[in-house]
Short mmCIF file of C-alpha atoms and ligand atoms in Angstrom, two decimals:
data_model
loop_
_atom_site.label_atom_id
_atom_site.label_comp_id
_atom_site.label_asym_id
_atom_site.label_seq_id
_atom_site.Cartn_x
_atom_site.Cartn_y
_atom_site.Cartn_z
CA UNK A 422 -32.47 -2.46 16.35
CA UNK A 423 -33.66 -3.86 12.88
CA UNK A 424 -31.07 -4.76 10.48
CA UNK A 425 -32.65 -2.45 7.23
CA UNK A 426 -32.65 0.65 10.25
CA UNK A 427 -28.39 -0.16 10.72
CA UNK A 428 -28.24 -0.21 7.42
CA UNK A 429 -30.17 2.88 6.38
CA UNK A 430 -28.49 4.50 9.32
CA UNK A 431 -24.49 3.02 9.38
CA UNK A 432 -22.80 5.95 8.73
CA UNK A 433 -18.78 6.79 8.72
CA UNK A 434 -18.34 8.85 11.77
CA UNK A 435 -15.80 11.59 11.63
CA UNK A 436 -16.20 13.13 14.84
CA UNK A 437 -14.51 12.54 18.29
CA UNK A 438 -16.43 9.70 20.06
CA UNK A 439 -16.52 9.02 24.80
CA UNK A 440 -13.69 8.01 26.08
CA UNK A 441 -15.65 5.56 27.90
CA UNK A 442 -13.29 2.51 26.81
CA UNK A 443 -15.03 -0.33 24.54
CA UNK A 444 -16.96 -3.00 26.67
CA UNK A 445 -15.20 -6.43 26.11
CA UNK A 446 -18.55 -8.05 25.99
CA UNK A 447 -18.98 -5.16 22.66
CA UNK A 448 -15.50 -5.79 20.92
CA UNK A 449 -16.18 -9.73 21.51
CA UNK A 450 -19.67 -9.04 19.74
CA UNK A 451 -17.93 -6.99 16.97
CA UNK A 452 -15.44 -9.80 15.59
CA UNK A 453 -17.83 -12.57 16.54
CA UNK A 454 -19.97 -10.56 13.74
CA UNK A 455 -17.23 -10.67 11.65
CA UNK A 456 -16.98 -13.78 12.10
CA UNK A 457 -20.02 -13.99 10.43
CA UNK A 458 -18.94 -13.10 7.32
CA UNK A 459 -19.04 -15.60 3.79
CA UNK A 460 -15.31 -15.97 2.68
CA UNK A 461 -14.31 -18.03 -0.29
CA UNK A 462 -14.40 -22.18 0.86
CA UNK A 463 -14.74 -20.75 4.45
CA UNK A 464 -11.75 -19.83 4.72
CA UNK A 465 -11.87 -16.95 6.80
CA UNK A 466 -8.61 -15.15 5.74
CA UNK A 467 -8.99 -12.40 7.98
CA UNK A 468 -6.77 -11.54 11.02
CA UNK A 469 -8.17 -8.00 13.72
CA UNK A 470 -5.86 -6.68 16.32
CA UNK A 471 -8.00 -4.63 18.84
CA UNK A 472 -6.29 -2.21 19.86
CA UNK A 473 -6.56 -0.60 23.68
CA UNK A 474 -4.14 0.40 24.89
CA UNK A 475 -2.78 4.18 25.08
CA UNK A 476 0.47 4.87 24.25
CA UNK A 477 0.12 2.29 21.21
CA UNK A 478 -3.35 4.42 20.61
CA UNK A 479 -0.92 7.58 20.61
CA UNK A 480 2.05 6.27 18.45
CA UNK A 481 -0.51 4.91 15.57
CA UNK A 482 -2.17 8.30 15.99
CA UNK A 483 1.06 10.46 15.45
CA UNK A 484 1.15 8.16 12.19
CA UNK A 485 -1.96 8.89 11.32
CA UNK A 486 -1.02 12.88 11.60
CA UNK A 487 1.93 12.84 10.15
CA UNK A 488 0.90 10.73 7.23
CA UNK A 489 -2.09 13.52 6.64
CA UNK A 490 -0.15 16.48 6.89
CA UNK A 491 2.16 14.79 4.49
CA UNK A 492 0.02 13.61 2.09
CA UNK A 493 -2.07 16.93 1.74
CA UNK A 494 1.55 19.35 2.07
CA UNK A 495 2.92 17.29 -0.95
CA UNK A 496 -0.16 17.71 -2.86
CA UNK A 497 -0.60 13.53 -2.86
CA UNK A 498 -4.18 13.85 -1.56
CA UNK A 499 -5.94 15.78 -3.81
CA UNK A 500 -4.27 14.67 -6.62
CA UNK A 501 -4.84 10.99 -6.25
CA UNK A 502 -8.87 12.01 -4.65
CA UNK A 503 -9.55 15.69 -7.05
CA UNK A 504 -11.78 13.21 -8.61
CA UNK A 505 -14.24 12.61 -6.08
CA UNK A 506 -14.89 15.90 -4.97
CA UNK A 507 -18.02 17.98 -5.75
CA UNK A 508 -18.40 22.05 -5.17
CA UNK A 509 -21.47 22.60 -6.59
CA UNK A 510 -24.84 21.72 -5.46
CA UNK A 511 -25.95 20.87 -9.11
CA UNK A 512 -22.84 18.88 -9.88
CA UNK A 513 -23.48 16.72 -6.31
CA UNK A 514 -27.36 16.48 -7.61
CA UNK A 515 -26.36 14.83 -11.30
CA UNK A 516 -23.57 12.37 -10.26
CA UNK A 517 -24.86 11.60 -6.84
CA UNK A 518 -21.71 10.93 -5.84
CA UNK A 519 -18.28 11.95 -4.44
CA UNK A 520 -17.95 14.23 -1.33
CA UNK A 521 -19.54 17.08 -1.24
CA UNK A 522 -17.51 20.60 0.28
CA UNK A 523 -20.15 22.45 1.91
CA UNK A 524 -18.12 23.03 4.55
CA UNK A 525 -14.56 24.92 4.49
CA UNK A 526 -12.75 26.38 7.02
CA UNK A 527 -13.39 29.91 7.02
CA UNK A 528 -10.01 30.92 5.30
CA UNK A 529 -10.29 28.34 2.40
CA UNK A 530 -13.56 29.54 1.63
CA UNK A 531 -11.99 32.89 -0.31
CA UNK A 532 -10.14 29.76 -2.62
CA UNK A 533 -12.57 26.86 -2.64
CA UNK A 534 -12.56 26.69 -6.17
CA UNK A 535 -8.94 26.00 -6.70
CA UNK A 536 -8.67 24.39 -3.49
CA UNK A 537 -7.33 21.15 -5.01
CA UNK A 538 -5.26 22.71 -8.19
CA UNK A 539 -1.62 23.19 -7.41
CA UNK A 540 -2.03 26.91 -6.45
CA UNK A 541 -4.11 25.91 -4.23
CA UNK A 542 -1.95 23.14 -2.13
CA UNK A 543 0.23 26.43 -1.93
CA UNK A 544 -2.30 28.47 -0.16
CA UNK A 545 -3.02 25.80 1.62
CA UNK A 546 1.15 25.29 2.94
CA UNK A 547 0.95 29.13 3.89
CA UNK A 548 -1.93 28.99 6.15
CA UNK A 549 -0.26 25.51 7.78
CA UNK A 550 -3.29 23.76 6.50
CA UNK A 551 -1.94 20.47 6.05
CA UNK A 552 -0.17 21.24 10.09
CA UNK A 553 -3.84 22.21 11.22
CA UNK A 554 -5.31 18.59 10.01
CA UNK A 555 -2.59 16.46 10.46
CA UNK A 556 -3.40 18.01 14.22
CA UNK A 557 -6.94 17.14 13.84
CA UNK A 558 -6.44 13.79 12.79
CA UNK A 559 -3.48 12.44 15.17
CA UNK A 560 -6.01 13.79 17.98
CA UNK A 561 -9.15 12.07 17.08
CA UNK A 562 -7.08 8.52 16.15
CA UNK A 563 -5.01 8.86 19.20
CA UNK A 564 -8.45 9.50 21.98
CA UNK A 565 -10.77 6.52 20.04
CA UNK A 566 -11.37 4.23 22.77
CA UNK A 567 -10.79 1.10 20.47
CA UNK A 568 -8.61 1.22 17.17
CA UNK A 569 -9.18 -2.03 14.72
CA UNK A 570 -6.71 -3.58 12.65
CA UNK A 571 -7.46 -5.84 9.54
CA UNK A 572 -5.23 -8.37 8.48
CA UNK A 573 -5.48 -11.10 5.31
CA UNK A 574 -3.46 -14.01 5.91
CA UNK A 575 -1.09 -13.93 2.89
CA UNK A 576 -1.99 -17.97 2.29
CA UNK A 577 -5.16 -16.56 0.90
CA UNK A 578 -4.03 -12.64 0.37
CA UNK A 579 -1.45 -13.28 -3.19
CA UNK A 580 -1.67 -10.40 -5.60
CA UNK A 581 -2.59 -11.29 -8.69
CA UNK A 582 -4.30 -14.43 -8.33
CA UNK A 583 -8.15 -14.83 -7.98
CA UNK A 584 -7.99 -15.81 -4.14
CA UNK A 585 -6.80 -12.03 -3.41
CA UNK A 586 -9.87 -10.77 -5.24
CA UNK A 587 -11.76 -13.31 -2.99
CA UNK A 588 -9.82 -12.36 0.44
CA UNK A 589 -10.35 -8.42 -0.17
CA UNK A 590 -14.66 -9.35 -0.59
CA UNK A 591 -14.64 -11.47 2.78
CA UNK A 592 -12.45 -8.97 4.99
CA UNK A 593 -15.39 -6.17 3.14
CA UNK A 594 -17.65 -8.46 4.13
CA UNK A 595 -16.60 -8.98 7.83
CA UNK A 596 -15.61 -5.36 8.07
CA UNK A 597 -20.01 -4.76 6.80
CA UNK A 598 -21.07 -7.29 9.67
CA UNK A 599 -18.69 -5.17 12.17
CA UNK A 600 -20.05 -1.27 10.85
CA UNK A 601 -23.83 -2.33 11.12
CA UNK A 602 -23.31 -3.90 14.28
CA UNK A 603 -21.70 -1.01 15.19
CA UNK A 604 -24.76 1.30 14.15
CA UNK A 605 -27.12 -1.05 16.45
CA UNK A 606 -24.65 -0.39 19.58
CA UNK A 607 -24.89 3.06 19.42
CA UNK A 608 -20.78 3.15 18.24
CA UNK A 609 -19.28 4.57 15.37
CA UNK A 610 -16.63 3.68 13.36
CA UNK A 611 -13.91 5.22 10.73
CA UNK A 612 -11.84 3.88 8.27
CA UNK A 613 -7.89 5.60 9.24
CA UNK A 614 -6.64 5.38 5.45
CA UNK A 615 -3.99 7.89 5.13
CA UNK A 616 -1.01 5.79 7.07
CA UNK A 617 -1.57 2.84 4.27
CA UNK A 618 -0.76 5.05 1.35
CA UNK A 619 2.65 6.20 2.60
CA UNK A 620 5.18 2.95 2.09
CA UNK A 621 7.06 3.65 4.68
CA UNK A 622 4.08 4.48 7.46
CA UNK A 623 3.14 1.60 6.70
CA UNK A 624 5.76 -0.17 7.26
CA UNK A 625 5.97 1.52 10.76
CA UNK A 626 2.07 0.46 11.76
CA UNK A 627 2.67 -3.07 10.81
CA UNK A 628 6.27 -2.72 13.25
CA UNK A 629 4.41 -1.51 15.74
CA UNK A 630 1.53 -3.77 15.60
CA UNK A 631 4.23 -6.71 15.81
CA UNK A 632 2.26 -8.09 11.85
CA UNK A 633 3.69 -11.13 11.59
CA UNK A 634 5.47 -11.97 8.18
CA UNK A 635 2.44 -14.41 7.48
CA UNK A 636 0.00 -11.81 7.54
CA UNK A 637 -0.55 -8.07 5.53
CA UNK A 638 -2.26 -5.45 7.17
CA UNK A 639 -4.81 -4.44 5.05
CA UNK A 640 -6.61 -1.40 6.76
CA UNK A 641 -6.92 0.07 10.56
CA UNK A 642 -10.31 2.07 11.63
CA UNK A 643 -11.29 4.28 14.99
CA UNK A 644 -14.34 3.09 17.06
CA UNK A 645 -15.69 4.30 20.21
CA UNK A 646 -18.88 5.32 21.90
CA UNK A 647 -20.82 8.34 19.58
CA UNK A 648 -20.97 11.49 22.06
CA UNK A 649 -25.01 12.99 21.90
CA UNK A 650 -23.59 16.15 20.46
CA UNK A 651 -22.05 15.85 17.21
CA UNK A 652 -20.56 19.32 15.66
CA UNK A 653 -19.52 18.21 11.64
CA UNK A 654 -15.58 18.21 11.73
CA UNK A 655 -13.31 20.98 10.11
CA UNK A 656 -13.73 19.39 6.44
CA UNK A 657 -16.01 17.29 6.42
CA UNK A 658 -15.05 14.40 3.78
CA UNK A 659 -17.94 11.49 4.46
CA UNK A 660 -21.28 12.29 2.52
CA UNK A 661 -24.82 10.62 2.47
CA UNK A 662 -25.48 11.31 -1.36
CA UNK A 663 -26.25 8.68 -3.18
CA UNK A 664 -26.67 7.63 -6.79
CA UNK A 665 -30.66 7.38 -8.45
CA UNK A 666 -32.08 3.13 -9.36
CA UNK A 667 -30.67 4.07 -12.65
CA UNK A 668 -27.63 5.34 -12.39
CA UNK A 669 -26.28 1.86 -10.93
CA UNK A 670 -28.89 -0.82 -11.14
CA UNK A 671 -29.62 -2.37 -14.89
CA UNK A 672 -32.23 -5.20 -16.78
CA UNK A 673 -31.31 -8.45 -17.79
CA UNK A 674 -28.47 -6.61 -19.87
CA UNK A 675 -26.15 -3.66 -18.46
CA UNK A 676 -28.13 -1.94 -22.07
CA UNK A 677 -31.02 -1.05 -19.73
CA UNK A 678 -31.08 1.31 -16.70
CA UNK A 679 -33.43 -0.03 -14.60
CA UNK A 680 -36.42 2.91 -14.29
CA UNK A 681 -36.31 5.21 -11.33
CA UNK A 682 -38.93 4.94 -8.60
CA UNK A 683 -40.40 7.89 -6.67
CA UNK A 684 -38.03 9.35 -4.32
CA UNK A 685 -39.05 7.49 -1.73
CA UNK A 686 -35.66 4.62 -3.08
CA UNK A 687 -33.24 7.10 -3.13
CA UNK A 688 -30.97 7.94 0.15
CA UNK A 689 -31.44 11.34 0.39
C1 FMN B 634 -12.07 1.71 1.18
C2 FMN B 634 -12.97 2.20 2.05
C3 FMN B 634 -11.70 3.49 1.97
C4 FMN B 634 -12.48 4.70 3.02
N1 FMN B 634 -11.26 6.09 3.90
C5 FMN B 634 -12.03 6.69 4.66
C6 FMN B 634 -11.09 8.06 4.92
O1 FMN B 634 -9.66 7.41 5.29
N2 FMN B 634 -11.39 8.64 5.86
C7 FMN B 634 -12.75 8.38 6.12
O2 FMN B 634 -13.40 9.18 6.60
N3 FMN B 634 -13.36 7.72 5.70
C8 FMN B 634 -13.18 6.58 4.30
N4 FMN B 634 -14.38 6.49 4.09
C9 FMN B 634 -15.86 6.11 4.03
C10 FMN B 634 -15.94 6.20 2.29
O3 FMN B 634 -15.52 8.19 2.74
C11 FMN B 634 -17.49 6.95 3.51
O4 FMN B 634 -18.51 6.00 3.31
C12 FMN B 634 -18.48 7.89 1.86
O5 FMN B 634 -18.35 8.80 2.40
C13 FMN B 634 -20.13 7.72 2.29
O6 FMN B 634 -19.71 8.07 3.66
P1 FMN B 634 -21.00 6.51 5.07
O7 FMN B 634 -20.01 5.99 4.99
O8 FMN B 634 -21.22 7.93 6.07
O9 FMN B 634 -22.26 6.05 4.10
C14 FMN B 634 -12.95 4.59 3.25
C15 FMN B 634 -15.04 4.14 2.61
C16 FMN B 634 -14.31 2.93 1.95
C17 FMN B 634 -14.61 1.50 1.14
#
């Protein structure tokens, strides 16, 4: 696959993967791709755990499910992320960022307009939505044949210092390499953020993964081979929309937006 094709086809996978284990060859190729990323002074501050043990995956899945349910039930998720949700095509077409919620479970559709308000959260709780979404998330994570835990060394990740930014930048570059190679290998990858959004869950996860004191857990991903048919999940949080050039690129100084060219420059 050409690099430009992998860049255009790269996506967040939010459905189930095939049950087939990810071959050791592919796991190692992904890690070697990560290692090719740039890092400040070639410090290579990233450390990864390839989690394939089924009981460990099940326990991480349980934490992912519980945290998803908790964040939804408490309203934290929507308070934190409300600003990214778009409920109309018009708003999406204008801003071209965030997530277009064009697919809601039937039970929630009548409440779409205020689904993210405290009242909406109350209704969701009454309908058992947090539990349903938690269970979905647990299943997705636990059934993924490969989980990837990404850490940074504390020696480089020193919050408040420039090295922290540089090391996060390096880890992001490493993960983008992984993400692109995943695309070429016919695999999918998804960020599993919820366990790291609740300090107690993060601590449980670090204990499970036996993260040593000199590392800090930064992110968890689930990976696997993609099935041929990919039905959209109950709630689809991802989006293909991208800003137009004139919305994020400037010429010379940040006073002059770059004019848009014909539509082929913009993602659909
Ligand atoms: C720092 C970060 C955290 C993210 N967290 C999640 C997540 O928890 N769950 C998820 O499904 N996607 C997550 N994403 C993926 C974004 O939602 C996704 O990249 C965006 O909607 C664009 O979709 P695409 O990746 O398919 O192009 C995350 C991405 C980044 C960079």
